[in-house]
Short mmCIF file of C-alpha atoms in Angstrom, two decimals:
data_model
loop_
_atom_site.label_atom_id
_atom_site.label_comp_id
_atom_site.label_asym_id
_atom_site.label_seq_id
_atom_site.Cartn_x
_atom_site.Cartn_y
_atom_site.Cartn_z
CA MET A 16 24.27 6.88 -18.22
CA ALA A 17 27.47 5.50 -16.60
CA ASP A 18 28.02 1.96 -16.68
CA GLY A 19 28.19 1.52 -12.97
CA THR A 20 24.83 3.49 -12.76
CA ARG A 21 23.19 1.38 -15.52
CA SER A 22 24.17 -2.07 -13.92
CA ALA A 23 22.99 -0.66 -10.26
CA ALA A 24 19.64 0.31 -11.84
CA THR A 25 19.46 -2.90 -13.60
CA SER A 26 20.13 -5.18 -10.52
CA LEU A 27 17.33 -3.46 -8.61
CA GLN A 28 14.80 -4.13 -11.46
CA GLY A 29 12.27 -6.79 -9.99
CA HIS A 30 13.73 -6.86 -6.75
CA ALA A 31 13.12 -5.18 -3.37
CA SER A 32 14.23 -1.68 -3.50
CA PRO A 33 15.87 0.27 -0.44
CA MET A 34 12.56 1.62 0.32
CA GLY A 35 10.69 -1.50 0.56
CA GLU A 36 9.21 -4.15 -1.81
CA ALA A 37 9.29 -3.77 -5.43
CA GLY A 38 5.87 -2.40 -6.80
CA ALA A 39 4.61 -1.66 -3.13
CA VAL A 40 3.17 1.88 -2.89
CA PRO A 41 1.36 3.71 -0.02
CA LEU A 42 -2.39 2.83 -0.03
CA ASP A 43 -3.08 6.93 -0.13
CA HIS A 44 -1.64 7.04 -3.56
CA TRP A 45 -4.28 4.64 -4.95
CA LEU A 46 -7.40 5.90 -6.67
CA PRO A 47 -11.09 4.35 -6.66
CA GLY A 48 -11.22 1.05 -8.53
CA GLN A 49 -7.52 -0.02 -8.05
CA HIS A 50 -7.19 -3.22 -6.27
CA GLY A 51 -4.43 -5.43 -5.06
CA SER A 52 -3.14 -6.73 -1.87
CA VAL A 53 -1.36 -5.68 1.55
CA VAL A 54 2.55 -6.00 1.53
CA ARG A 55 3.01 -4.46 4.96
CA VAL A 56 1.84 -1.97 7.37
CA ASP A 57 4.38 0.61 8.66
CA ARG A 58 3.30 1.17 12.20
CA ALA A 59 4.61 -0.69 15.39
CA ASP A 60 2.12 0.92 17.51
CA ALA A 61 -1.53 0.45 18.72
CA PHE A 62 -3.05 1.82 15.74
CA GLY A 63 -0.96 -0.83 13.54
CA ASP A 64 -2.18 -3.61 15.92
CA ARG A 65 -5.81 -2.12 15.30
CA LEU A 66 -5.23 -2.14 11.51
CA ALA A 67 -4.09 -5.81 11.83
CA GLU A 68 -7.21 -6.70 13.73
CA LEU A 69 -9.48 -5.07 10.95
CA GLY A 70 -7.72 -7.43 8.22
CA LEU A 71 -4.94 -5.28 7.00
CA THR A 72 -2.16 -7.84 7.13
CA PRO A 73 0.11 -9.13 4.42
CA GLY A 74 -1.68 -10.73 1.66
CA ALA A 75 -5.01 -9.44 2.39
CA PRO A 76 -7.03 -8.21 -0.66
CA VAL A 77 -7.93 -4.42 -0.87
CA THR A 78 -9.90 -2.21 -3.30
CA VAL A 79 -10.41 1.36 -3.44
CA LEU A 80 -14.18 2.16 -3.42
CA ARG A 81 -14.15 5.77 -2.82
CA LYS A 82 -11.79 8.61 -2.06
CA ALA A 83 -13.13 11.86 -0.52
CA PRO A 84 -11.78 15.32 -2.09
CA PHE A 85 -9.64 17.54 -0.19
CA CYS A 86 -7.65 14.92 1.58
CA GLY A 87 -10.51 13.39 2.97
CA PRO A 88 -10.95 9.64 4.13
CA MET A 89 -10.70 6.67 1.90
CA LEU A 90 -13.47 3.93 1.65
CA LEU A 91 -11.86 0.48 1.24
CA ARG A 92 -13.12 -3.25 0.63
CA VAL A 93 -10.53 -5.20 2.76
CA ARG A 94 -11.23 -8.90 2.41
CA GLN A 95 -15.04 -8.73 2.52
CA PHE A 96 -15.96 -5.66 4.43
CA ALA A 97 -15.87 -1.99 4.21
CA LEU A 98 -13.26 0.27 6.08
CA SER A 99 -12.75 3.89 5.95
CA LEU A 100 -9.22 5.35 6.51
CA ARG A 101 -7.86 8.81 6.73
CA LEU A 102 -5.20 9.65 4.28
CA GLY A 103 -2.63 9.69 6.85
CA GLU A 104 -3.39 6.25 8.11
CA ALA A 105 -3.63 4.80 4.68
CA ALA A 106 0.02 6.18 3.92
CA ALA A 107 1.08 3.57 6.34
CA VAL A 108 -0.02 0.92 4.51
CA ARG A 109 1.89 -0.62 1.44
CA VAL A 110 0.18 -2.33 -1.34
CA ALA A 111 1.23 -4.02 -4.54
CA ALA A 112 -1.47 -4.00 -7.54
CA ALA A 113 -3.14 -6.87 -8.54
CA GLY A 114 -1.23 -8.54 -11.74
#
């Protein structure tokens, strides 16, 4: 690896990447049993507002309870209630795993 590439890669470790916060991944990539917290929601429309009303706000605890096969919906625990999201909707929610 060239020195310039190595230093650029090293400088990004532990910091927000150009794609967003370090360690934040789309919620639709998570599997049942994984838990963490919401980093951000990448929807600036009425549905994004609705997700916020349902508790999907930065810092909110999230656990994946179930994930239906064949690209079906996900069942989540958000704060203290259950919420079902389609995978396309869950893809807009960026989450970080619990430490």
